[in-house]
């Protein structure tokens, strides 16, 4: 039986991938109006079918305790009319973004008259793996199709009924506007083995995007035979340089840690230049403590703060996801950068400084997706950076770095127009 | 003994990779003048040390028969004064290219006053694996360092002495101009196991670029734990559409196949629209036969050409690397595109047509790195496309597609400048 199931799963996954490839071949010619017509139709369908969507979600909520979900996780899983309206707004925002496909990125008229252009094209087929929140099903489908890609969605089992309900609408919408129905496919089995099969299908799948826990991303990165856009930890730093303004230091450090402690662009570590630690750190620490932050301090900062617990080696490099912050006094900016490269995850780092040369050195030498001067780490976000919606924040340096919006779901091809040119 | 050697090799490769990472951290701040000073110094050193370089090369040439190298391979391995002058010219061309590092690719002034810029940065550390031609040692080092990357060079054993001689000059040049010496390192063992060790070091190495036979590239793609820029087969097509001009058809098909049959952007297959096969194919075939090309024909083209041998299924999808061309009559353009997607390698395809809509359809629907209208496939090349020197031609869609020059060896980071902005 087991080997039959394996075979079925291999056939099923390959069929989905083949269908996605075929749909992607058609989708490449769809213009922006057609794709927006589908997005508009989705907003109508979500409003029309709200009762069905809520009923499907209710089944997931009822089953949630069986999966051992926490209250917080159950809350993330829950759909309400207000949350569905939020999904509609997200779709409208994606509609408002320009169609990236076909853009001439740059061009070069060669001396022999050959006009060489670089044209933006879809990546092709995206395999997207995600966890519980069901709104991601709509977001991901919308971003992939708007950028001309076919997508295979693999949601979490906790959201299975909600995802299936959304999936039926997505397909109905594609049929209604005459786009290939298999541009969006949802994996209709919760068998964990299915992912392993898809990761082998580099013949049909151009990129895999895992969004979820570290274990999932590591497994995908290890087993995938196609490129992966990874979204690893956010171990973000705020560095108070020797000329840091005290007010900015307080405001930005507190905001970076506290505005939403559970997200990847929240700060996990505060670094302070030794020259100003004595004057600056006590007041910044007080602001943090007042905001309810637990501080884990190096020996020098423990002295200066007077409260807090000693940091262990493990604290540096930990993504707390909570109101906890490690604190370290560093000799100078070089030591701060060294610390960031050793313990950070290349996600987001902020410097607070009034000195031009310091800002220049920090932004040049720190090797992270986003390096921010005198503002909160929380700004590393597709919406805040002006990209519109994002499918994730890449901690890779290859292909896409930082927030991944529509352009990051594209590649390019060279298109050259001649009039009989040959090479001599 | 064997396990001791393994350990030594593990230590040696990790040391090189660590040193490369450290050098890359310094190199990120080197400006264009410093990098060009090194390139200029290299041109001087190559001219000054010509006798030493030729003597080292002579040792490789003497050993070549032991490695079973063909006459053609030995010729590619050989350095002469003229070839060294060619290397000097290549260095001068790379000097003339703009410094890509630090370029502000685009920017976005946000409503809250946060200035978000996207800044071009080096990838970091490149592991470059290549085969016999020793000039590649200089080319690759020059391109990597000019784009701000540290590089670990792994050349073929056949060119070991030549590579070592170049390597000494590369390091001498780096010392002379005050750039980090370990920005360029050559693997000084020919042990095949060394490559496997490097491929595990994704902690230090940002990208691996293999240039060589298909077996090498497949092995690297399979074993690498970091991204790989692959340069697979060039199975390129010329498609004669139903409105193709006969003169252009002859000239471009012959040039695409014959101008340099051994290279990746040479054509391997000719597709002809059925409506014009009877009038067009005989004269194009005659021109090819006159140029000494062997034709492997589908049944219909065999009838029309009157000479040539029947093509097998295997002919389609073969990179001949010689004056051999497969020929197929196709029903229409859709069948041509279908054939290209089934048998091609996504490298380069040319269409010959006078019809605007046909050119548009072909360039939109064909999913290859370069799609060319009314010109030779041989133009898919960094120099011909205006990128300057190239480190390879990518058949991937991820990160870099087509010719890879300086920009393709870079990534970007977001640099944001604020004045105290926090998220509300």
GROMACS .gro file of N, CA, C and O in nm, chain B residues 28 55 70 81 88 118 126 129-130 132 159 169 196 220 225 231 236 263 297 317 324 334 339 345 349:
model
  100
  452UNK      N    1   3.490   4.585   0.001
  452UNK     CA    2   3.364   4.656  -0.021
  452UNK      C    3   3.383   4.807  -0.015
  452UNK      O    4   3.307   4.883  -0.075
  479UNK      N    5   5.758   3.042  -1.961
  479UNK     CA    6   5.832   2.925  -1.909
  479UNK      C    7   5.740   2.836  -1.827
  479UNK      O    8   5.743   2.713  -1.838
  494UNK      N    9   4.397   1.650  -2.621
  494UNK     CA   10   4.398   1.652  -2.767
  494UNK      C   11   4.483   1.769  -2.816
  494UNK      O   12   4.513   1.860  -2.740
  505UNK      N   13   5.330   3.526  -2.679
  505UNK     CA   14   5.337   3.671  -2.654
  505UNK      C   15   5.209   3.739  -2.702
  505UNK      O   16   5.157   3.828  -2.636
  512UNK      N   17   4.626   4.142  -2.177
  512UNK     CA   18   4.646   4.283  -2.139
  512UNK      C   19   4.530   4.368  -2.194
  512UNK      O   20   4.474   4.453  -2.124
  542UNK      N   21   1.823   5.189  -0.318
  542UNK     CA   22   1.873   5.054  -0.340
  542UNK      C   23   2.013   5.070  -0.397
  542UNK      O   24   2.032   5.134  -0.501
  550UNK      N   25   3.325   3.476  -0.428
  550UNK     CA   26   3.293   3.393  -0.544
  550UNK      C   27   3.390   3.275  -0.549
  550UNK      O   28   3.511   3.293  -0.536
  553UNK      N   29   3.523   2.786  -1.061
  553UNK     CA   30   3.584   2.660  -1.104
  553UNK      C   31   3.589   2.660  -1.255
  553UNK      O   32   3.486   2.682  -1.320
  554UNK      N   33   3.707   2.634  -1.311
  554UNK     CA   34   3.717   2.643  -1.456
  554UNK      C   35   3.816   2.540  -1.508
  554UNK      O   36   3.888   2.476  -1.431
  556UNK      N   37   4.072   2.428  -1.874
  556UNK     CA   38   4.213   2.449  -1.909
  556UNK      C   39   4.266   2.588  -1.945
  556UNK      O   40   4.375   2.622  -1.907
  583UNK      N   41   4.655   2.321  -1.643
  583UNK     CA   42   4.711   2.455  -1.653
  583UNK      C   43   4.776   2.497  -1.521
  583UNK      O   44   4.799   2.616  -1.498
  593UNK      N   45   5.156   3.682  -0.978
  593UNK     CA   46   5.146   3.821  -1.025
  593UNK      C   47   5.023   3.891  -0.968
  593UNK      O   48   5.027   4.009  -0.930
  620UNK      N   49   3.461   1.955  -0.335
  620UNK     CA   50   3.352   1.912  -0.246
  620UNK      C   51   3.353   1.986  -0.113
  620UNK      O   52   3.248   2.024  -0.061
  644UNK      N   53   2.841   2.024  -0.947
  644UNK     CA   54   2.840   2.144  -0.864
  644UNK      C   55   2.697   2.181  -0.826
  644UNK      O   56   2.667   2.210  -0.710
  649UNK      N   57   2.600   2.405  -0.157
  649UNK     CA   58   2.507   2.450  -0.053
  649UNK      C   59   2.482   2.601  -0.065
  649UNK      O   60   2.408   2.657   0.014
  655UNK      N   61   2.608   2.754  -1.633
  655UNK     CA   62   2.628   2.782  -1.774
  655UNK      C   63   2.621   2.646  -1.842
  655UNK      O   64   2.722   2.578  -1.858
  660UNK      N   65   2.090   2.597  -2.949
  660UNK     CA   66   2.028   2.718  -3.003
  660UNK      C   67   1.958   2.688  -3.136
  660UNK      O   68   2.003   2.603  -3.213
  687UNK      N   69   3.120   2.693  -3.019
  687UNK     CA   70   3.082   2.774  -2.902
  687UNK      C   71   2.935   2.758  -2.868
  687UNK      O   72   2.856   2.708  -2.949
  721UNK      N   73   1.814   1.559  -4.107
  721UNK     CA   74   1.684   1.613  -4.149
  721UNK      C   75   1.565   1.530  -4.102
  721UNK      O   76   1.571   1.407  -4.095
  741UNK      N   77   1.812   1.840  -2.963
  741UNK     CA   78   1.857   1.847  -2.823
  741UNK      C   79   2.003   1.814  -2.808
  741UNK      O   80   2.054   1.802  -2.696
  748UNK      N   81   2.752   2.051  -3.786
  748UNK     CA   82   2.637   1.961  -3.804
  748UNK      C   83   2.514   2.040  -3.759
  748UNK      O   84   2.521   2.113  -3.660
  758UNK      N   85   0.370   2.817  -3.349
  758UNK     CA   86   0.343   2.749  -3.223
  758UNK      C   87   0.421   2.618  -3.213
  758UNK      O   88   0.476   2.585  -3.108
  763UNK      N   89   0.871   2.307  -3.003
  763UNK     CA   90   0.995   2.232  -3.025
  763UNK      C   91   1.110   2.294  -2.945
  763UNK      O   92   1.189   2.222  -2.881
  769UNK      N   93   1.780   2.458  -2.474
  769UNK     CA   94   1.838   2.471  -2.340
  769UNK      C   95   1.816   2.611  -2.284
  769UNK      O   96   1.880   2.650  -2.188
  773UNK      N   97   1.776   3.188  -2.925
  773UNK     CA   98   1.700   3.147  -3.044
  773UNK      C   99   1.680   3.271  -3.132
  773UNK      O  100   1.654   3.379  -3.082
   0.00000   0.00000   0.00000
